[in-house]
Amino acid sequence: MDLSLRQISHNYDEVEVLSDINLDVQQGEIVCIIGPSGCGKSTLLRFIGGLEQPRNGQVVQIGSPPKDSLNPLTYIFQDFALLPWRTVEGNVSLALEDHALSAAEREKIIVDVLARTNLSDFRKALPKQLSGGMKQRVAIARALSVRPAVLLMDEPLSALDSQTRELLLDDLVDLWSREKYTACYVTHNLSEAVRFGHKIVVLSRRPGKIREIVEIDMALEERKNNMAELEKTQTQLWQAMRDEALAADRELLDV
Amino acid sequence: MSKTDLETTVTDEKPVPFRGAGFLPTPRRVVAPLVFIGIIAFWEFGSHNGFISPLVLPAPSEAFAAFMDLVNSGLLWKHLSASLQRLIVGWTAGTVLGIMVGTLIGLFSVARSGLSPLVSAVFPIPKIALLPLFIIWFGIGEGSKVATILFGTFFPTVIATYGGIDNVDRGLIRMGQSFGLSRLSIIRKIILPGALPAILSGARISVAIAIVLLVAAEMIAAEYGIGAYVLLAGSLMATDQLIAGVAMLSILGLVIAWLIGKAEKFFLRWR
């Protein structure tokens, strides 16, 4: 299943947030969306998953999601969004409970996703007992449990410290190598973008427009050891973003 | 640098003074019982010495004797069961209805616009003032007493519930929507558990209100009940019985607060 964003623009009251966004997300591809803070990248991601509606334009699904997909467009949030009163397995099962699955099928899915995210030993733990990285693993397990066609990740690593970020990024890359999922990945971190994106979309500051789309051909698995080469791309991206970021930083809020 | 200079720097060595003490009250287990025992001992001593007149305040031992009379005559259970029954029925009904209406106000725009001004308008009315009306509506028996407690607990519960719902993390609700959960599932599995801490702290307040209203309602036309007992003691100037009755109310309040504390520990162990 591919996604296509067509002429999306949006405004909150007087303020124009996004303007004329056209973008295709192909199956098996990871699209990173970067931009200065307040450029509407998270808003854009909410449009893609149908959590919010743009004033103009639309997001189109091309083709249908795989039959076994329970929730084709699935989010991973920056703040993890785990229910603090449910255990790890309870949080995963929350996503499954509204679907017609037998208890045995549900159990099988939970065991499977917890194994894939190395969480099997933490089944009965409450979120308050887990570190930030573990919490985000639970959120990833929950997202995988509904067999998404497209993963929508909203700064999933931004609330974590840099070591954990590195570990989790490796996990996401490993997972992609095995399953070739499709993803939209919003971040403000350039090095995450060059490590993880097949296609990097640079948005300008408000109103967010697509300023540049950079494609990186290097396979995801090789990037970790070839950071020198990626450095160039990263610098190039930073050059494109620098002035925007500077201007965005100096903008008054609440205009 | 001369030799004396060096010596003075060495002799000037001293530990950095600790300045971070205080402002952290911690519970000391023995203090509270000591204060209680101290006050009661002083009171007893004063009554025996005569500088607290028995007309003004009876000795604690007399109040205790009055309480033992109540136990021995078998009236204690009659008073207590009558009061507890009213309290439990009134408070439970008020809380259940309050949670239901609070949830409606918390979730639906029409209910919020229509009901929340009404709640704000009726909440501050002392329900005791409405007691004569309740007697006309529900009769002079149990009905009016339970209704007073019900109304008294209903409003704080409504306010606590919708306040709690307003404070549920929007991110969690959005997460529920993003996984395609049904509206009912979101309410049952995300919103209500999220509002539970606020509902429980509302319960603490509503229980205290319920005890106040219980006594007030029992002072009008009740044969049994702690309020009736206190009223009778007062009109007979039997201050020892009055103190015994008031002490029972205090203990009742403490026991209920302890039970709610237990419930909070159990239901909110995820915090």
Coordinates of C-alpha atoms in Angstrom, one line a residue:
Chain A
M1 CA 0.0 0.0 0.0
D2 CA 1.4 3.4 -1.0
L3 CA 0.3 6.8 0.3
S4 CA 0.1 10.0 -1.6
L5 CA -0.3 13.4 -0.1
R6 CA -2.0 15.8 -2.5
Q7 CA -1.8 19.6 -2.2
I8 CA -2.2 19.7 1.5
S9 CA -2.4 23.0 3.2
H10 CA -3.7 23.9 6.6
N11 CA -4.2 26.9 8.8
Y12 CA -5.2 27.4 12.4
D13 CA -7.4 30.5 12.4
E14 CA -5.3 33.1 10.8
V15 CA -2.0 31.3 10.9
E16 CA -1.0 29.3 7.9
V17 CA 0.8 26.2 9.1
L18 CA 1.3 24.1 6.0
S19 CA 1.2 25.0 2.4
D20 CA 0.9 22.9 -0.8
I21 CA 2.5 19.7 0.4
N22 CA 2.8 17.0 -2.3
L23 CA 4.5 13.8 -1.3
D24 CA 4.5 10.1 -2.1
V25 CA 5.3 7.3 0.3
Q26 CA 6.0 4.1 -1.4
Q27 CA 5.8 0.7 0.1
G28 CA 8.9 -0.5 2.0
E29 CA 10.3 3.0 2.0
I30 CA 11.2 5.2 5.0
V31 CA 10.4 8.8 4.5
C32 CA 12.0 11.2 7.1
I33 CA 10.4 14.6 7.5
I34 CA 12.7 17.2 9.0
G35 CA 12.2 20.9 9.6
P36 CA 12.6 23.6 12.2
S37 CA 10.4 23.5 15.2
G38 CA 6.9 24.7 14.6
C39 CA 7.0 24.0 10.9
G40 CA 4.0 21.7 11.1
K41 CA 5.8 18.4 10.7
S42 CA 3.9 16.7 13.5
T43 CA 0.7 18.1 12.2
L44 CA 1.5 16.7 8.8
L45 CA 2.0 13.3 10.4
R46 CA -1.4 13.5 12.1
F47 CA -3.0 14.2 8.7
I48 CA -1.3 11.1 7.2
G49 CA -2.9 8.9 9.9
G50 CA -6.2 10.6 9.9
L51 CA -6.0 12.0 13.4
E52 CA -6.5 15.5 12.1
Q53 CA -8.0 16.8 8.9
P54 CA -6.3 19.3 6.6
R55 CA -8.2 22.4 5.4
N56 CA -7.3 21.6 1.8
G57 CA -6.0 18.7 0.0
Q58 CA -6.1 15.0 0.9
V59 CA -4.1 12.0 1.9
V60 CA -4.9 9.1 -0.5
Q61 CA -4.3 5.4 0.1
I62 CA -3.2 3.7 -3.1
G63 CA -3.9 0.0 -3.1
S64 CA -5.3 -1.8 -0.1
P65 CA -3.4 -2.8 3.0
P66 CA -2.5 -6.5 3.5
K67 CA -5.5 -8.5 4.6
D68 CA -4.0 -9.5 8.0
S69 CA -3.3 -5.9 8.9
L70 CA -5.4 -4.9 11.9
N71 CA -4.6 -1.2 11.9
P72 CA -2.9 -0.1 8.6
L73 CA -1.8 3.3 9.8
T74 CA -0.2 3.0 13.2
Y75 CA 1.6 5.6 15.3
I76 CA 4.5 5.6 17.6
F77 CA 4.5 8.7 19.7
Q78 CA 7.2 10.8 21.2
D79 CA 5.9 10.5 24.7
F80 CA 5.3 6.8 24.3
A81 CA 1.5 7.1 25.2
L82 CA 1.5 4.0 27.4
L83 CA -1.4 3.5 29.9
P84 CA 0.4 3.8 33.2
W85 CA -2.2 1.5 34.9
R86 CA -1.5 -1.4 32.5
T87 CA 1.4 -3.8 32.4
V88 CA 3.6 -4.2 29.4
E89 CA 1.4 -7.0 28.1
G90 CA -1.7 -5.1 29.0
N91 CA -0.6 -2.1 26.9
V92 CA 0.1 -4.3 23.9
S93 CA -3.2 -6.1 24.4
L94 CA -5.1 -2.8 24.4
A95 CA -4.5 -2.4 20.7
L96 CA -5.8 -5.9 20.1
E97 CA -8.9 -6.0 22.3
D98 CA -11.2 -4.3 20.0
H99 CA -10.5 -6.7 17.2
A100 CA -12.2 -10.1 16.7
L101 CA -9.4 -12.3 17.9
S102 CA -9.6 -15.3 20.1
A103 CA -7.7 -15.2 23.4
A104 CA -5.2 -17.7 22.1
E105 CA -4.6 -15.6 18.9
R106 CA -4.1 -12.5 21.0
E107 CA -1.7 -14.3 23.3
K108 CA 0.3 -15.6 20.4
I109 CA 0.6 -12.1 18.9
I110 CA 1.7 -10.6 22.3
V111 CA 4.3 -13.3 22.9
D112 CA 5.6 -12.8 19.3
V113 CA 5.9 -9.0 19.4
L114 CA 7.4 -9.0 22.9
A115 CA 10.1 -11.5 21.7
R116 CA 10.8 -9.3 18.7
T117 CA 11.4 -6.2 20.8
N118 CA 13.3 -8.2 23.5
L119 CA 10.7 -7.5 26.1
S120 CA 9.7 -11.1 27.0
D121 CA 11.2 -10.8 30.5
F122 CA 9.2 -7.6 31.2
R123 CA 5.7 -8.8 30.5
K124 CA 4.3 -8.0 33.9
A125 CA 6.2 -4.8 34.5
L126 CA 4.3 -1.5 34.9
P127 CA 5.5 1.5 32.8
K128 CA 6.7 3.4 35.9
Q129 CA 9.3 0.6 36.4
L130 CA 10.7 0.9 32.9
S131 CA 13.3 3.3 31.5
G132 CA 12.5 5.6 28.7
G133 CA 14.0 3.3 26.1
M134 CA 12.1 0.3 27.4
K135 CA 8.9 2.3 27.3
Q136 CA 9.4 3.2 23.7
R137 CA 10.1 -0.5 23.0
V138 CA 6.8 -1.3 24.5
A139 CA 5.2 1.3 22.2
I140 CA 7.0 -0.3 19.2
A141 CA 5.8 -3.7 20.3
R142 CA 2.2 -2.4 20.5
A143 CA 2.5 -0.9 17.1
L144 CA 3.9 -4.1 15.6
S145 CA 1.1 -6.2 17.2
V146 CA -1.5 -4.7 14.9
R147 CA 0.6 -5.5 11.8
P148 CA 0.7 -2.0 10.4
A149 CA 1.0 -1.3 6.7
V150 CA 2.7 2.1 7.5
L151 CA 4.3 3.1 10.7
L152 CA 3.9 6.8 11.5
M153 CA 6.7 7.8 14.0
D154 CA 6.5 11.2 15.6
E155 CA 9.9 12.0 17.0
P156 CA 10.0 8.6 18.6
L157 CA 13.5 9.0 20.0
S158 CA 13.4 12.7 21.1
A159 CA 12.5 12.0 24.7
L160 CA 15.4 9.6 25.2
D161 CA 19.0 10.2 26.1
S162 CA 21.6 9.9 23.3
Q163 CA 22.9 6.4 24.2
T164 CA 19.4 4.9 24.3
R165 CA 18.6 6.7 21.1
E166 CA 21.5 5.0 19.4
L167 CA 20.4 1.6 20.7
L168 CA 16.8 2.0 19.6
L169 CA 17.8 3.4 16.2
D170 CA 19.8 0.2 15.7
D171 CA 16.7 -1.8 16.7
L172 CA 14.6 0.1 14.2
V173 CA 17.1 -0.5 11.4
D174 CA 17.3 -4.2 12.3
L175 CA 13.6 -4.5 12.3
W176 CA 13.4 -2.8 8.9
S177 CA 16.0 -5.2 7.5
R178 CA 13.8 -8.1 8.5
E179 CA 10.4 -6.8 7.7
K180 CA 10.8 -4.0 5.2
Y181 CA 8.0 -1.9 6.7
T182 CA 6.9 1.4 5.4
A183 CA 7.4 4.4 7.6
C184 CA 7.0 8.1 7.9
Y185 CA 9.5 9.4 10.5
V186 CA 9.3 12.9 11.8
T187 CA 12.3 14.2 13.5
H188 CA 14.3 17.4 14.1
N189 CA 17.5 15.4 14.4
L190 CA 19.5 15.4 11.2
S191 CA 21.8 12.4 12.1
E192 CA 18.7 10.3 12.7
A193 CA 17.3 11.3 9.4
V194 CA 20.4 10.4 7.4
R195 CA 20.8 7.1 9.3
F196 CA 17.2 6.0 8.8
G197 CA 15.6 7.7 5.8
H198 CA 15.5 6.5 2.2
K199 CA 14.0 9.8 1.4
I200 CA 14.5 13.0 3.5
V201 CA 11.9 15.7 3.1
V202 CA 13.1 19.1 4.4
L203 CA 10.3 21.5 5.3
S204 CA 10.7 25.2 5.6
R205 CA 9.6 27.2 8.6
R206 CA 6.0 28.2 9.0
P207 CA 4.1 28.0 6.7
G208 CA 5.7 24.6 6.1
K209 CA 6.5 24.0 2.5
I210 CA 8.6 21.2 1.0
R211 CA 12.0 22.8 0.4
E212 CA 14.0 19.9 -0.7
I213 CA 13.7 16.1 -1.0
V214 CA 17.0 14.3 -0.6
E215 CA 17.3 10.6 -1.5
I216 CA 20.0 8.5 0.0
D217 CA 20.8 5.3 -1.9
M218 CA 23.1 3.6 0.7
A219 CA 21.5 0.6 2.4
L220 CA 20.3 1.2 5.9
E221 CA 22.4 -1.5 7.4
E222 CA 25.6 -0.1 6.0
R223 CA 25.1 3.5 7.1
K224 CA 26.3 3.0 10.7
N225 CA 29.8 2.2 9.4
N226 CA 29.8 4.8 6.7
M227 CA 29.0 7.9 8.7
A228 CA 31.8 9.9 7.0
E229 CA 30.0 9.7 3.7
L230 CA 26.7 10.6 5.2
E231 CA 28.3 13.5 6.9
K232 CA 28.3 15.3 3.6
T233 CA 24.6 14.8 3.2
Q234 CA 24.0 15.9 6.7
T235 CA 26.0 19.1 6.2
Q236 CA 24.0 19.7 3.0
L237 CA 20.8 19.3 4.9
W238 CA 21.9 21.5 7.6
Q239 CA 22.8 24.2 5.2
A240 CA 19.3 24.0 3.7
M241 CA 17.8 24.2 7.2
R242 CA 20.1 26.6 9.0
D243 CA 18.6 29.9 8.0
E244 CA 15.1 28.5 8.5
A245 CA 15.9 27.2 11.9
L246 CA 17.5 30.5 12.9
A247 CA 14.5 32.5 11.7
A248 CA 12.1 30.0 13.4
D249 CA 14.0 30.4 16.6
R250 CA 13.5 34.1 16.6
E251 CA 9.8 34.1 15.8
L252 CA 7.4 35.2 18.5
L253 CA 5.0 32.6 19.6
D254 CA 1.2 33.1 19.8
V255 CA 1.1 35.4 16.7
Chain B
M1 CA 55.3 33.2 49.7
S2 CA 56.7 33.2 53.2
K3 CA 56.5 30.3 55.5
T4 CA 53.8 31.9 57.8
D5 CA 51.5 32.4 54.9
L6 CA 51.7 28.7 54.1
E7 CA 50.9 27.8 57.7
T8 CA 47.8 30.0 57.8
T9 CA 46.4 28.4 54.7
V10 CA 46.8 25.0 56.3
T11 CA 45.3 25.9 59.6
D12 CA 42.3 27.6 57.9
E13 CA 41.1 24.2 56.7
K14 CA 37.5 23.5 57.8
P15 CA 34.6 21.5 56.4
V16 CA 32.0 23.3 54.3
P17 CA 29.0 24.1 56.5
F18 CA 25.9 22.1 55.6
R19 CA 23.1 24.5 54.7
G20 CA 20.5 22.2 53.1
A21 CA 18.6 21.1 56.3
G22 CA 14.9 21.6 57.0
F23 CA 11.8 22.2 54.8
L24 CA 11.3 18.4 54.6
P25 CA 8.7 17.4 57.2
T26 CA 8.8 13.6 57.7
P27 CA 6.2 11.7 59.6
R28 CA 7.2 10.7 63.2
R29 CA 5.1 7.8 64.4
V30 CA 5.1 8.5 68.1
V31 CA 4.2 12.2 68.0
A32 CA 0.5 11.9 67.1
P33 CA -0.4 9.4 69.9
L34 CA 1.6 11.4 72.4
V35 CA -0.3 14.6 71.5
F36 CA -3.6 12.7 71.9
I37 CA -2.7 11.1 75.2
G38 CA -1.3 14.4 76.5
I39 CA -4.5 16.3 75.7
I40 CA -6.8 13.7 77.2
A41 CA -4.5 13.3 80.3
F42 CA -4.5 17.0 80.9
W43 CA -8.3 17.2 80.4
E44 CA -8.9 14.3 82.9
F45 CA -6.4 15.9 85.4
G46 CA -8.2 19.3 85.1
S47 CA -11.6 17.8 85.6
H48 CA -10.5 16.0 88.8
N49 CA -8.7 19.1 90.1
G50 CA -11.8 21.2 89.6
F51 CA -10.3 23.9 87.3
I52 CA -12.4 22.4 84.4
S53 CA -16.0 22.6 85.7
P54 CA -18.0 19.4 85.1
L55 CA -20.8 21.7 83.9
V56 CA -18.6 23.0 81.1
L57 CA -16.9 19.9 80.0
P58 CA -17.3 16.4 81.5
A59 CA -14.1 14.3 82.2
P60 CA -13.1 11.9 79.5
S61 CA -13.7 9.0 81.9
E62 CA -17.3 10.1 82.3
A63 CA -17.7 10.3 78.5
F64 CA -16.2 6.8 78.3
A65 CA -18.6 5.6 81.0
A66 CA -21.5 7.1 79.0
F67 CA -20.2 5.2 76.0
M68 CA -20.0 1.9 78.0
D69 CA -23.7 2.5 79.1
L70 CA -24.6 2.7 75.5
V71 CA -22.7 -0.6 74.8
N72 CA -24.2 -2.4 77.7
S73 CA -27.8 -1.3 77.0
G74 CA -27.4 -2.6 73.5
L75 CA -28.4 0.8 72.1
L76 CA -25.0 1.4 70.5
W77 CA -25.6 -1.0 67.7
K78 CA -29.1 0.4 67.1
H79 CA -27.8 3.9 66.7
L80 CA -24.8 2.9 64.8
S81 CA -26.6 0.6 62.3
A82 CA -29.2 3.2 61.7
S83 CA -26.6 5.9 60.9
L84 CA -24.4 3.6 58.9
Q85 CA -27.3 2.4 56.8
R86 CA -28.2 6.0 55.8
L87 CA -24.7 6.9 55.2
I88 CA -23.9 3.9 53.0
V89 CA -27.1 4.1 51.0
G90 CA -27.0 7.9 50.5
W91 CA -23.3 8.1 49.8
T92 CA -23.2 5.1 47.4
A93 CA -26.2 6.4 45.4
G94 CA -24.8 9.9 45.4
T95 CA -21.4 8.8 44.2
V96 CA -22.7 6.5 41.5
L97 CA -25.0 9.1 40.1
G98 CA -22.3 11.7 40.5
I99 CA -19.8 9.7 38.5
M100 CA -22.4 9.1 35.8
V101 CA -23.4 12.7 35.4
G102 CA -19.8 13.9 35.8
T103 CA -18.8 11.5 32.9
L104 CA -21.5 12.9 30.7
I105 CA -20.4 16.5 31.5
G106 CA -16.8 15.5 30.9
L107 CA -17.5 13.9 27.5
F108 CA -20.4 15.6 25.8
S109 CA -20.6 19.2 24.8
V110 CA -24.4 19.4 25.2
A111 CA -24.3 17.9 28.7
R112 CA -21.4 20.2 29.6
S113 CA -23.1 23.4 28.4
G114 CA -26.5 22.4 29.9
L115 CA -25.5 20.7 33.2
S116 CA -22.3 22.3 34.4
P117 CA -23.9 25.8 35.2
L118 CA -26.7 23.9 37.0
V119 CA -24.2 22.0 39.0
S120 CA -22.3 25.2 39.9
A121 CA -25.6 26.9 40.9
V122 CA -26.8 24.1 43.2
F123 CA -23.4 22.9 44.6
P124 CA -23.0 25.9 47.0
I125 CA -26.5 25.6 48.6
P126 CA -26.1 24.0 52.0
K127 CA -28.2 20.9 51.6
I128 CA -29.4 21.2 55.2
A129 CA -31.4 24.2 54.1
L130 CA -33.2 22.0 51.7
L131 CA -34.0 19.4 54.3
P132 CA -37.6 20.7 55.0
L133 CA -38.3 20.4 51.3
F134 CA -36.9 16.9 51.2
I135 CA -39.2 16.0 54.2
I136 CA -42.2 17.2 52.2
W137 CA -41.0 15.3 49.1
F138 CA -39.7 12.1 50.5
G139 CA -41.5 11.8 53.9
I140 CA -40.2 12.3 57.4
G141 CA -38.7 8.7 57.5
E142 CA -35.6 7.4 55.9
G143 CA -36.3 9.0 52.5
S144 CA -35.5 12.5 53.4
K145 CA -32.4 11.6 55.3
V146 CA -30.9 9.5 52.5
A147 CA -31.9 12.2 50.0
T148 CA -30.0 14.8 51.9
I149 CA -26.8 12.7 52.0
L150 CA -27.3 11.8 48.3
F151 CA -27.6 15.4 47.2
G152 CA -24.7 16.4 49.4
T153 CA -22.3 13.8 47.9
F154 CA -23.7 14.0 44.4
F155 CA -22.3 17.5 43.5
P156 CA -18.8 17.2 44.7
T157 CA -18.5 13.9 43.0
V158 CA -19.8 15.4 39.7
I159 CA -17.2 18.2 39.9
A160 CA -14.4 15.8 40.8
T161 CA -15.3 13.4 38.0
Y162 CA -15.4 15.9 35.2
G163 CA -12.4 17.7 36.5
G164 CA -10.6 14.3 36.4
I165 CA -11.7 13.6 32.9
D166 CA -10.6 17.1 31.8
N167 CA -7.2 16.2 33.1
V168 CA -6.8 12.9 31.4
D169 CA -3.8 13.1 29.1
R170 CA -5.1 14.0 25.6
G171 CA -2.1 12.0 24.2
L172 CA -3.5 8.8 25.6
I173 CA -7.0 9.4 24.0
R174 CA -5.3 10.2 20.7
M175 CA -3.4 7.0 21.0
G176 CA -6.6 5.1 21.6
Q177 CA -8.1 6.7 18.5
S178 CA -5.0 6.0 16.4
F179 CA -5.4 2.3 17.2
G180 CA -9.0 2.4 16.1
L181 CA -10.5 1.7 19.6
S182 CA -14.2 2.2 19.8
R183 CA -15.6 5.2 21.7
L184 CA -16.8 2.9 24.5
S185 CA -13.4 1.3 24.8
I186 CA -11.7 4.7 25.0
I187 CA -14.1 5.7 27.8
R188 CA -13.8 2.5 29.7
K189 CA -10.1 1.7 29.3
I190 CA -8.5 5.1 29.0
I191 CA -10.7 8.0 30.3
L192 CA -12.3 6.5 33.4
P193 CA -9.1 4.9 34.8
G194 CA -7.3 8.2 34.1
A195 CA -9.9 10.1 36.0
L196 CA -9.9 7.6 38.9
P197 CA -7.3 9.5 41.1
A198 CA -9.5 12.6 41.0
I199 CA -12.7 10.6 41.6
L200 CA -11.1 9.0 44.7
S201 CA -9.9 12.3 46.1
G202 CA -13.4 13.6 45.5
A203 CA -14.7 10.7 47.5
R204 CA -12.6 11.8 50.5
I205 CA -14.4 15.1 50.5
S206 CA -17.8 13.7 49.8
V207 CA -17.6 11.3 52.7
A208 CA -16.8 14.2 55.1
I209 CA -19.8 16.1 53.7
A210 CA -21.9 13.0 54.1
I211 CA -21.1 12.6 57.8
V212 CA -22.0 16.3 58.5
L213 CA -25.3 15.9 56.6
L214 CA -26.1 12.6 58.3
V215 CA -25.9 14.2 61.7
A216 CA -27.9 17.2 60.6
A217 CA -30.6 15.0 59.1
E218 CA -30.8 12.8 62.1
M219 CA -31.4 15.8 64.3
I220 CA -34.8 16.1 62.8
A221 CA -37.2 13.3 63.6
A222 CA -35.0 10.3 64.0
E223 CA -35.5 7.8 66.7
Y224 CA -32.1 6.1 66.3
G225 CA -28.9 7.3 64.9
I226 CA -25.8 9.0 66.3
G227 CA -27.2 12.4 65.4
A228 CA -30.4 11.7 67.3
Y229 CA -28.3 10.5 70.3
V230 CA -26.2 13.6 70.3
L231 CA -29.3 15.8 70.0
L232 CA -31.1 14.1 72.8
A233 CA -28.0 14.3 75.0
G234 CA -27.7 18.0 74.2
S235 CA -31.3 18.8 75.1
L236 CA -30.9 16.9 78.4
M237 CA -27.6 18.7 79.1
A238 CA -26.0 15.3 79.3
T239 CA -22.6 16.5 78.1
D240 CA -20.9 13.2 78.8
Q241 CA -23.2 11.5 76.3
L242 CA -22.7 14.4 73.9
I243 CA -18.9 13.9 74.0
A244 CA -19.3 10.2 73.6
G245 CA -21.5 10.7 70.5
V246 CA -19.1 13.3 69.0
A247 CA -16.1 11.0 69.6
M248 CA -18.0 8.2 67.7
L249 CA -18.5 10.6 64.7
S250 CA -14.8 11.4 64.7
I251 CA -13.9 7.7 64.8
L252 CA -16.4 7.0 62.0
G253 CA -14.7 9.7 59.9
L254 CA -11.3 8.3 60.6
V255 CA -12.2 4.7 59.8
I256 CA -13.8 5.8 56.5
A257 CA -10.8 8.0 55.5
W258 CA -8.6 5.0 56.3
L259 CA -10.7 2.7 54.1
I260 CA -10.5 5.3 51.2
G261 CA -6.7 5.4 51.8
K262 CA -6.6 1.6 51.4
A263 CA -8.7 1.9 48.2
E264 CA -6.4 4.5 46.8
K265 CA -3.4 2.2 47.5
F266 CA -5.1 -0.7 45.8
F267 CA -6.5 1.1 42.7
L268 CA -3.6 3.5 42.2
R269 CA -0.7 1.2 42.8
W270 CA 0.4 2.0 39.2
R271 CA 1.4 5.5 40.3

